[in-house]
XYZ file of C-alpha atoms in Angstrom:
577
model
C 89.338 22.098 -59.629
C 92.926 22.301 -58.507
C 94.292 23.810 -55.305
C 97.844 24.318 -54.112
C 99.187 24.722 -50.559
C 102.586 24.013 -49.025
C 101.195 21.918 -46.175
C 97.823 20.182 -46.405
C 96.382 18.566 -43.280
C 93.702 15.883 -43.645
C 91.341 16.016 -40.670
C 90.314 18.909 -38.426
C 90.228 17.294 -35.005
C 92.720 18.025 -32.244
C 95.709 16.552 -34.089
C 94.863 18.202 -37.410
C 94.274 21.635 -35.909
C 97.416 21.435 -33.750
C 99.419 20.404 -36.835
C 97.957 23.208 -38.940
C 98.497 25.835 -36.258
C 102.165 25.010 -35.647
C 102.882 24.676 -39.377
C 101.361 28.135 -39.922
C 103.423 29.552 -37.060
C 106.507 28.278 -38.937
C 105.420 30.470 -41.861
C 103.952 27.785 -44.141
C 100.869 28.251 -46.341
C 98.521 25.724 -44.694
C 95.184 24.219 -45.659
C 92.976 21.763 -43.774
C 90.764 19.314 -45.670
C 88.027 17.832 -43.484
C 84.926 15.739 -44.072
C 83.279 17.597 -41.177
C 83.002 21.168 -40.055
C 86.067 21.348 -37.746
C 84.315 21.791 -34.398
C 82.176 18.712 -35.155
C 85.332 16.555 -35.121
C 85.421 13.669 -32.694
C 88.027 15.220 -30.391
C 85.030 17.212 -29.138
C 83.671 14.050 -27.518
C 86.734 13.533 -25.294
C 85.644 14.094 -21.729
C 88.052 13.359 -18.930
C 91.202 15.412 -19.286
C 94.740 15.779 -20.603
C 97.387 14.149 -18.418
C 100.525 16.155 -17.647
C 102.863 16.081 -14.654
C 102.188 19.693 -13.660
C 102.251 18.758 -9.972
C 99.553 21.308 -9.122
C 97.694 19.126 -6.596
C 100.509 16.899 -5.333
C 104.104 16.045 -6.192
C 104.467 14.677 -9.737
C 107.317 14.183 -12.245
C 107.448 13.574 -15.989
C 109.496 10.426 -15.296
C 106.542 8.964 -13.360
C 104.207 9.811 -16.257
C 106.640 8.170 -18.688
C 106.822 5.038 -16.506
C 103.013 4.807 -16.284
C 102.723 5.176 -20.070
C 105.271 2.420 -20.730
C 103.808 0.080 -18.125
C 100.250 0.894 -19.213
C 101.244 0.024 -22.788
C 102.388 -3.388 -21.528
C 105.989 -2.591 -22.532
C 105.150 -2.383 -26.246
C 105.393 1.426 -25.967
C 108.469 2.894 -27.642
C 110.255 4.467 -24.713
C 111.771 7.329 -26.734
C 108.211 8.366 -27.720
C 107.026 8.096 -24.103
C 109.903 10.302 -22.922
C 109.373 13.009 -25.545
C 105.671 12.935 -24.746
C 105.863 13.054 -20.934
C 108.197 16.078 -21.113
C 106.492 18.020 -23.911
C 102.894 17.525 -22.779
C 103.638 19.766 -19.788
C 104.518 22.667 -22.122
C 101.578 21.782 -24.355
C 99.018 22.109 -21.547
C 100.449 25.454 -20.437
C 100.447 26.652 -24.039
C 96.788 25.640 -24.459
C 95.986 27.591 -21.330
C 97.791 30.629 -22.742
C 95.684 30.288 -25.915
C 92.623 30.653 -23.693
C 91.499 27.118 -22.869
C 89.181 27.417 -19.825
C 90.639 24.733 -17.552
C 88.998 24.143 -14.171
C 90.937 25.910 -11.392
C 92.180 25.150 -7.923
C 91.501 27.732 -5.164
C 95.082 29.024 -5.665
C 94.332 29.762 -9.333
C 96.388 26.929 -10.826
C 94.974 24.393 -13.323
C 92.929 21.729 -11.482
C 93.931 18.063 -11.872
C 92.066 14.811 -11.158
C 93.044 11.164 -10.826
C 92.818 8.877 -13.841
C 93.247 5.185 -14.614
C 96.803 3.887 -14.658
C 98.369 7.211 -13.589
C 100.406 6.790 -10.408
C 103.021 8.442 -8.243
C 106.292 7.014 -7.064
C 106.488 4.276 -9.740
C 103.057 2.730 -9.145
C 102.583 3.109 -5.396
C 99.312 5.109 -5.417
C 97.009 7.026 -7.790
C 98.040 10.605 -8.603
C 96.171 13.785 -9.624
C 97.518 14.321 -13.150
C 94.597 14.964 -15.513
C 94.064 18.669 -16.286
C 90.390 19.112 -17.139
C 87.625 21.485 -18.146
C 84.662 19.794 -16.372
C 83.996 16.649 -18.454
C 84.239 18.501 -21.770
C 88.015 18.770 -22.091
C 88.187 17.606 -25.723
C 85.467 20.053 -26.732
C 87.453 22.900 -25.193
C 90.698 21.819 -26.898
C 88.943 21.687 -30.270
C 87.335 25.122 -29.901
C 90.565 26.697 -28.631
C 92.708 25.304 -31.460
C 90.115 26.161 -34.107
C 89.992 29.794 -32.961
C 93.795 29.956 -33.190
C 93.718 28.490 -36.723
C 91.161 31.096 -37.803
C 93.402 33.787 -36.299
C 96.329 32.470 -38.394
C 94.264 32.614 -41.640
C 94.500 28.901 -42.321
C 92.409 27.812 -45.344
C 89.666 25.281 -44.560
C 88.051 22.947 -47.081
C 85.103 21.659 -45.050
C 82.949 18.709 -46.103
C 85.606 17.462 -48.517
C 86.086 13.673 -48.409
C 89.617 12.578 -49.280
C 89.400 9.684 -51.756
C 93.066 9.306 -52.718
C 96.592 10.213 -51.644
C 98.862 10.581 -54.671
C 102.031 8.581 -54.005
C 104.436 8.185 -56.914
C 108.069 7.043 -56.881
C 107.686 6.662 -53.101
C 106.911 10.390 -52.676
C 103.669 12.066 -51.526
C 102.625 14.622 -54.153
C 99.059 15.586 -53.395
C 95.563 14.300 -52.834
C 92.100 13.974 -54.333
C 88.925 14.910 -52.451
C 85.207 14.745 -53.158
C 83.351 17.983 -52.397
C 80.104 16.952 -50.710
C 78.118 20.029 -51.706
C 78.711 19.584 -55.443
C 79.841 15.970 -55.935
C 82.887 17.349 -57.736
C 86.382 15.861 -57.397
C 89.165 18.314 -56.497
C 92.895 17.920 -56.975
C 95.199 19.254 -54.226
C 98.905 19.854 -54.744
C 101.084 19.889 -51.645
C 104.722 19.803 -50.638
C 103.794 18.033 -47.402
C 100.634 16.152 -46.434
C 99.746 15.393 -42.808
C 97.137 12.725 -42.110
C 95.204 13.408 -38.904
C 91.938 11.727 -39.808
C 91.225 9.882 -36.555
C 90.289 6.316 -35.738
C 87.960 3.577 -36.966
C 85.722 2.514 -34.059
C 82.809 2.043 -36.480
C 84.122 -1.425 -37.347
C 82.408 -2.465 -34.075
C 78.711 -2.470 -33.234
C 79.069 -0.967 -29.743
C 81.386 2.023 -29.924
C 81.899 5.458 -28.432
C 83.077 6.662 -31.865
C 81.140 9.030 -34.120
C 79.652 7.737 -37.397
C 82.479 9.435 -39.282
C 85.282 7.336 -37.763
C 85.723 4.838 -40.566
C 89.522 4.612 -40.981
C 89.485 6.254 -44.429
C 93.117 7.283 -44.670
C 94.519 4.186 -42.959
C 92.709 2.122 -45.619
C 93.813 4.336 -48.532
C 97.510 4.002 -47.572
C 97.118 0.273 -46.790
C 95.734 -0.279 -50.316
C 98.780 1.522 -51.702
C 101.180 -0.926 -50.101
C 102.120 1.039 -46.984
C 101.971 -0.914 -43.720
C 99.674 -0.434 -40.736
C 101.366 -0.928 -37.364
C 100.063 -2.818 -34.307
C 96.484 -2.994 -35.583
C 95.658 -5.885 -33.231
C 95.649 -3.511 -30.263
C 92.199 -1.931 -30.052
C 91.031 -0.413 -26.807
C 87.612 -0.944 -25.286
C 86.730 1.791 -22.792
C 85.241 0.180 -19.674
C 82.362 2.562 -19.134
C 80.097 2.839 -22.138
C 76.429 3.549 -21.306
C 74.809 0.139 -21.598
C 73.564 -0.831 -24.237
C 74.351 2.260 -26.344
C 78.125 2.510 -26.006
C 78.022 6.292 -25.407
C 81.043 7.156 -23.310
C 81.025 7.935 -19.603
C 84.395 9.419 -18.735
C 86.943 7.633 -16.602
C 86.957 10.963 -14.754
C 83.849 9.594 -12.980
C 86.067 6.936 -11.404
C 88.795 9.572 -10.963
C 86.316 11.522 -8.814
C 85.560 8.391 -6.756
C 83.007 6.395 -8.781
C 82.947 2.628 -8.090
C 82.174 -0.321 -10.373
C 79.812 -2.889 -8.808
C 78.440 -6.283 -9.819
C 74.987 -7.761 -9.145
C 76.017 -8.587 -5.563
C 76.958 -4.952 -4.974
C 80.638 -5.941 -4.676
C 83.397 -3.516 -5.634
C 84.857 -6.235 -7.834
C 87.989 -4.333 -8.986
C 89.479 -5.017 -5.538
C 89.981 -8.607 -6.755
C 91.744 -7.656 -9.989
C 93.828 -4.594 -9.047
C 94.062 -4.407 -5.246
C 96.237 -1.252 -5.156
C 94.454 1.129 -7.518
C 91.144 -0.759 -7.917
C 88.737 1.095 -10.238
C 91.600 3.204 -11.576
C 93.460 0.281 -13.166
C 94.299 0.632 -16.893
C 91.398 0.284 -19.321
C 92.247 -3.101 -20.805
C 92.300 -4.664 -17.310
C 89.046 -3.037 -16.189
C 87.253 -4.038 -19.423
C 88.330 -7.659 -19.044
C 87.342 -7.687 -15.366
C 83.846 -6.468 -16.284
C 83.459 -9.174 -18.933
C 84.643 -11.833 -16.471
C 82.120 -10.704 -13.839
C 79.325 -11.038 -16.398
C 80.653 -14.334 -17.728
C 80.805 -15.804 -14.214
C 77.170 -14.914 -13.578
C 77.541 -11.738 -11.520
C 76.099 -9.426 -14.181
C 73.175 -7.079 -13.528
C 69.715 -6.930 -15.089
C 67.257 -9.498 -16.453
C 69.911 -10.812 -18.886
C 72.764 -10.432 -16.354
C 74.712 -8.784 -19.142
C 76.199 -5.606 -17.650
C 77.605 -4.058 -14.453
C 76.990 -0.757 -12.631
C 78.931 2.464 -12.145
C 78.023 3.812 -8.727
C 78.352 7.554 -8.042
C 75.574 7.750 -5.426
C 78.020 8.113 -2.504
C 79.601 11.269 -4.000
C 78.439 14.760 -2.974
C 75.793 15.962 -5.483
C 77.790 19.147 -6.201
C 80.819 17.071 -7.347
C 78.642 15.166 -9.816
C 76.789 18.235 -11.095
C 79.814 20.524 -11.322
C 82.657 18.214 -12.345
C 80.679 15.662 -14.395
C 77.789 17.644 -15.910
C 77.798 16.005 -19.363
C 77.776 12.384 -18.282
C 75.069 13.131 -15.726
C 72.971 14.549 -18.537
C 73.750 11.598 -20.850
C 72.552 9.108 -18.207
C 69.348 11.054 -17.651
C 68.598 11.619 -21.343
C 69.526 8.259 -22.846
C 68.703 5.853 -20.017
C 66.411 7.834 -17.705
C 68.846 7.067 -14.880
C 69.790 9.796 -12.398
C 73.395 9.156 -11.246
C 72.732 11.127 -8.043
C 70.160 8.554 -6.968
C 71.011 5.235 -8.652
C 73.979 3.453 -10.261
C 74.384 3.695 -14.052
C 74.411 0.538 -16.269
C 77.755 0.240 -18.110
C 79.702 -2.175 -20.336
C 82.910 -1.766 -22.386
C 82.618 0.143 -25.662
C 85.021 0.176 -28.649
C 86.990 3.333 -28.125
C 90.518 3.815 -29.462
C 93.018 2.395 -31.952
C 96.510 2.089 -30.502
C 97.681 1.015 -33.966
C 97.703 2.956 -37.216
C 100.016 4.540 -39.775
C 103.616 4.049 -38.551
C 105.589 7.271 -37.963
C 108.828 8.644 -36.542
C 108.910 10.937 -33.491
C 108.410 13.867 -35.907
C 105.333 12.331 -37.503
C 107.062 11.246 -40.746
C 105.285 8.207 -42.209
C 107.537 5.166 -42.534
C 107.153 2.326 -45.036
C 109.093 -0.560 -43.464
C 110.833 -2.029 -40.415
C 113.994 -0.041 -41.226
C 112.113 3.233 -40.611
C 112.414 4.316 -44.260
C 110.595 7.656 -44.504
C 108.008 8.467 -47.214
C 109.114 12.010 -48.181
C 106.402 14.623 -47.703
C 103.971 12.338 -45.865
C 103.161 12.733 -42.147
C 100.580 11.414 -39.695
C 99.496 12.411 -36.186
C 96.845 11.599 -33.597
C 94.766 8.423 -33.522
C 95.353 7.767 -37.246
C 99.083 7.468 -36.537
C 101.160 4.982 -34.562
C 104.321 6.559 -33.159
C 103.793 3.834 -30.585
C 103.334 6.078 -27.624
C 100.446 3.894 -26.506
C 101.955 0.453 -27.103
C 99.428 -2.294 -26.422
C 97.060 -0.171 -24.320
C 96.595 3.609 -24.087
C 96.282 5.281 -20.703
C 93.310 7.598 -20.277
C 94.129 11.289 -21.057
C 97.172 10.330 -23.156
C 95.213 10.714 -26.406
C 94.533 14.427 -25.891
C 98.199 14.856 -24.976
C 99.226 12.852 -28.055
C 97.177 15.144 -30.350
C 98.884 18.286 -29.179
C 102.441 16.977 -28.679
C 102.751 14.959 -31.895
C 100.453 17.270 -33.886
C 102.798 20.123 -33.015
C 105.869 18.062 -33.988
C 104.344 16.965 -37.311
C 103.327 20.552 -38.101
C 106.771 21.987 -37.369
C 108.584 19.280 -39.345
C 106.183 19.418 -42.313
C 106.525 23.213 -42.555
C 110.324 23.032 -42.461
C 110.321 20.228 -45.039
C 108.040 22.293 -47.303
C 110.391 25.324 -47.183
C 113.004 23.465 -49.234
C 110.710 21.200 -51.274
C 109.108 21.784 -54.684
C 105.585 21.128 -55.885
C 105.108 18.066 -58.081
C 103.307 18.184 -61.413
C 99.784 16.787 -61.172
C 97.263 16.388 -64.003
C 93.567 15.602 -64.420
C 94.602 11.963 -64.852
C 95.278 11.768 -61.131
C 91.519 12.037 -60.587
C 91.006 8.839 -62.607
C 91.085 6.129 -59.902
C 88.726 8.074 -57.595
C 86.348 8.855 -60.447
C 86.269 5.203 -61.521
C 85.530 3.992 -57.995
C 82.659 6.488 -57.612
C 81.216 5.720 -61.064
C 81.391 1.981 -60.378
C 79.337 2.383 -57.182
C 76.825 4.743 -58.829
C 76.334 2.616 -61.936
C 76.283 -0.759 -60.219
C 73.153 -2.889 -60.576
C 74.238 -5.233 -57.764
C 71.758 -6.384 -55.126
C 73.854 -5.831 -51.981
C 72.965 -2.968 -49.630
C 75.591 -0.928 -47.762
C 73.646 -0.795 -44.469
C 73.150 -4.566 -44.413
C 76.844 -5.327 -45.024
C 77.939 -2.733 -42.488
C 75.656 -4.185 -39.798
C 76.990 -7.704 -40.493
C 80.572 -6.434 -40.299
C 80.003 -4.593 -37.012
C 78.202 -7.497 -35.320
C 80.748 -10.095 -36.468
C 83.703 -7.953 -35.364
C 82.034 -7.573 -31.966
C 81.503 -11.352 -31.718
C 84.918 -12.517 -32.945
C 87.517 -9.778 -32.460
C 86.671 -7.620 -29.449
C 87.704 -7.847 -25.781
C 88.453 -11.586 -25.652
C 89.830 -13.419 -28.688
C 90.730 -16.968 -29.741
C 92.438 -18.339 -32.842
C 89.235 -20.130 -33.798
C 87.043 -17.018 -33.587
C 89.582 -14.873 -35.446
C 89.935 -17.483 -38.207
C 86.152 -17.461 -38.550
C 86.254 -13.654 -38.865
C 88.905 -13.901 -41.616
C 86.430 -15.977 -43.659
C 83.532 -13.607 -42.888
C 85.614 -10.622 -44.042
C 86.504 -12.384 -47.320
C 82.818 -13.006 -47.947
C 81.859 -9.408 -47.042
C 84.564 -8.005 -49.328
C 83.294 -10.193 -52.137
C 79.727 -8.981 -51.564
C 80.995 -5.386 -51.360
C 81.889 -5.639 -55.059
C 78.150 -6.002 -55.745
C 76.729 -3.091 -53.750
C 74.495 -0.547 -55.416
C 73.004 2.749 -54.273
C 69.703 4.419 -55.089
C 70.851 8.052 -54.910
C 72.617 8.878 -58.191
C 72.718 12.607 -57.462
C 75.736 14.891 -57.132
C 74.956 17.200 -54.185
C 75.296 15.823 -50.665
C 75.149 12.205 -51.765
C 75.556 10.691 -48.309
C 74.629 7.249 -49.626
C 77.684 7.345 -51.888
C 79.849 8.481 -48.966
C 78.621 5.584 -46.810
C 79.409 3.155 -49.629
C 82.981 4.473 -49.852
C 83.339 4.370 -46.061
C 82.204 0.738 -45.918
C 85.147 -0.135 -48.168
C 87.524 1.528 -45.708
C 85.917 -0.237 -42.731
C 86.427 -3.616 -44.438
C 90.112 -2.870 -45.132
C 90.992 -1.787 -41.593
C 89.040 -4.738 -40.181
C 91.121 -7.053 -42.363
C 94.372 -5.545 -41.052
C 93.130 -5.802 -37.448
C 91.852 -9.386 -37.614
C 94.894 -10.780 -39.439
C 97.221 -8.995 -37.004
C 95.283 -10.381 -34.021
C 95.336 -13.923 -35.434
C 99.065 -13.602 -36.091
C 100.020 -12.476 -32.545
C 100.023 -15.625 -30.392
C 100.206 -13.997 -26.962
C 98.147 -11.722 -24.720
C 99.424 -8.172 -24.209
C 97.513 -5.031 -23.245
C 94.218 -4.777 -25.091
C 94.976 -7.896 -27.166
C 93.730 -10.796 -25.000
C 94.018 -14.250 -26.574
C 92.321 -16.863 -24.404
C 94.284 -19.599 -26.203
C 97.558 -17.763 -25.425
C 96.869 -16.097 -22.066
C 100.484 -15.170 -21.204
C 102.574 -12.273 -22.449
C 105.497 -13.681 -24.449
C 108.404 -11.229 -24.483
C 110.768 -13.797 -25.999
C 108.795 -13.973 -29.244
C 106.492 -10.957 -29.296
C 108.280 -7.938 -27.818
C 108.041 -6.349 -31.274
C 105.723 -4.234 -33.393
C 103.614 -5.784 -36.143
C 103.642 -4.185 -39.601
C 100.710 -5.510 -41.688
C 100.901 -5.216 -45.492
C 98.062 -5.879 -47.930
C 99.409 -8.270 -50.556
C 96.305 -9.153 -52.560
C 92.703 -10.083 -51.981
C 92.265 -11.191 -48.386
C 96.019 -11.749 -48.014
C 98.155 -9.962 -45.441
C 101.931 -10.189 -45.004
C 103.809 -9.283 -41.831
C 107.105 -7.687 -40.991
C 108.330 -6.728 -37.524
C 109.962 -3.700 -35.971
C 111.829 -3.806 -32.645
C 110.321 -2.002 -29.650
C 112.499 0.936 -28.570
C 113.467 -0.019 -25.022
C 115.086 2.247 -22.489
C 115.255 2.798 -18.767
C 112.226 0.592 -17.943
C 112.766 -3.156 -18.235
C 109.678 -5.167 -19.220
C 108.073 -6.578 -16.041
C 104.795 -8.284 -15.199
C 101.977 -5.740 -15.005
C 100.322 -5.634 -11.599
C 98.387 -2.809 -9.978
């Protein structure tokens, strides 16, 4: 089956839907290819809010938001991206509201805002109310609102289609191949512009807030084709995952006044970030929690977690502003946050790194910013380097809308003057071969076993704290897992809804992105943001104030190139809160 659309977006989360909507508004014929029904996309799990300097509760300025983003990113953030973002996210929030997003309101009718980690006023002097929210279901509301708008604009949706290949020839993106889950059939898609908005890859870790679908498919597909992945060593652990499940409890809980406590009942963040305490950036809070546990102040029989205490807050604040996380605690742990503190530990949450792009979402292939014509990326799959070495809470929802919009506008304008490329049945060949090889294999390895080994080993060797020794060990483990992956077999040989086949394909992607992450982390001999090397505890601006571009150059081999950080008005300084 062949399909043809001017702009094809891969992924139907916040970034994909924003891209599709703005491309359609530019007059392009747009299609969205998604492995999930759109409103099941993982943006729906985002809880806390979308940060924008609206100044509805107290004085705020986009310059302050830009400063917080750059400082939060440990000065690896490209400052041109932070500036574009801090300005445009204000319009984006107002536009979402005009589309009908049901934000919480202040008594005066304006959009309500809450405090959030790392967001400050007056260049870091005190926390600020910046996060616009719809209870603790902000991502869900963004997804529903954008999807309704896409339906209104008659955008074509191909739901439950798994992209298996991006067709890149002569350095140009020409189309893509996708597996239709319902039939097992491969489809060929012709496009003038392709936008990748396929989300992150938290499933490389055992404890994660990410859905089962977040397996880094498109990052891996481009990485295999010789395109680089940028800053993959920077992976964020969110401090408050429900222990031991990793289900997310929003930072909005701390924004509303929640306090982290150790076994002694101490508010331990006072030691690590005396000014903004529990609202320090995520990388700092996650490390502080691990240190408390490591030094013997953990809670429980195994002393292996800490507590999030909301018991001092008025019950109506908890029930009205944090209804979802209250329910999660009660359902999954049998803990009532009104009456007792909730067990928490960091959970793998967000990739700061990904497919390198320009400020308009154009994918770039090298350190000279050479653009791949017709190929775009936005959202968590992309790395425009807004987030640098550590993303501030709420900046991901802003990122989706701001850079999704930019990618959509640029892709539609590019498509106006571009032509379709000739594609033939032969372009289905590589995908068909890969699928047949998995189906016909008589190997003894099982997908679930390999995946569990990958997730546990990544947790043990490449998570919140890292050392050269542990990372080197993980390099060897990944080589062995990739070797064993060649010998996997599956029992379901059917065509319709073959989820076993899908999981086998996804395991391949997980292994590839893990390889890029681990090699990048081993290569960067400093600590910065979410990348904490215990053998190199200091940030090293002399040698490492630069972006990593990781290239796959053969089995288990990765080559590196570097791209300068775009500096600007904020000089790199030590990060204290």
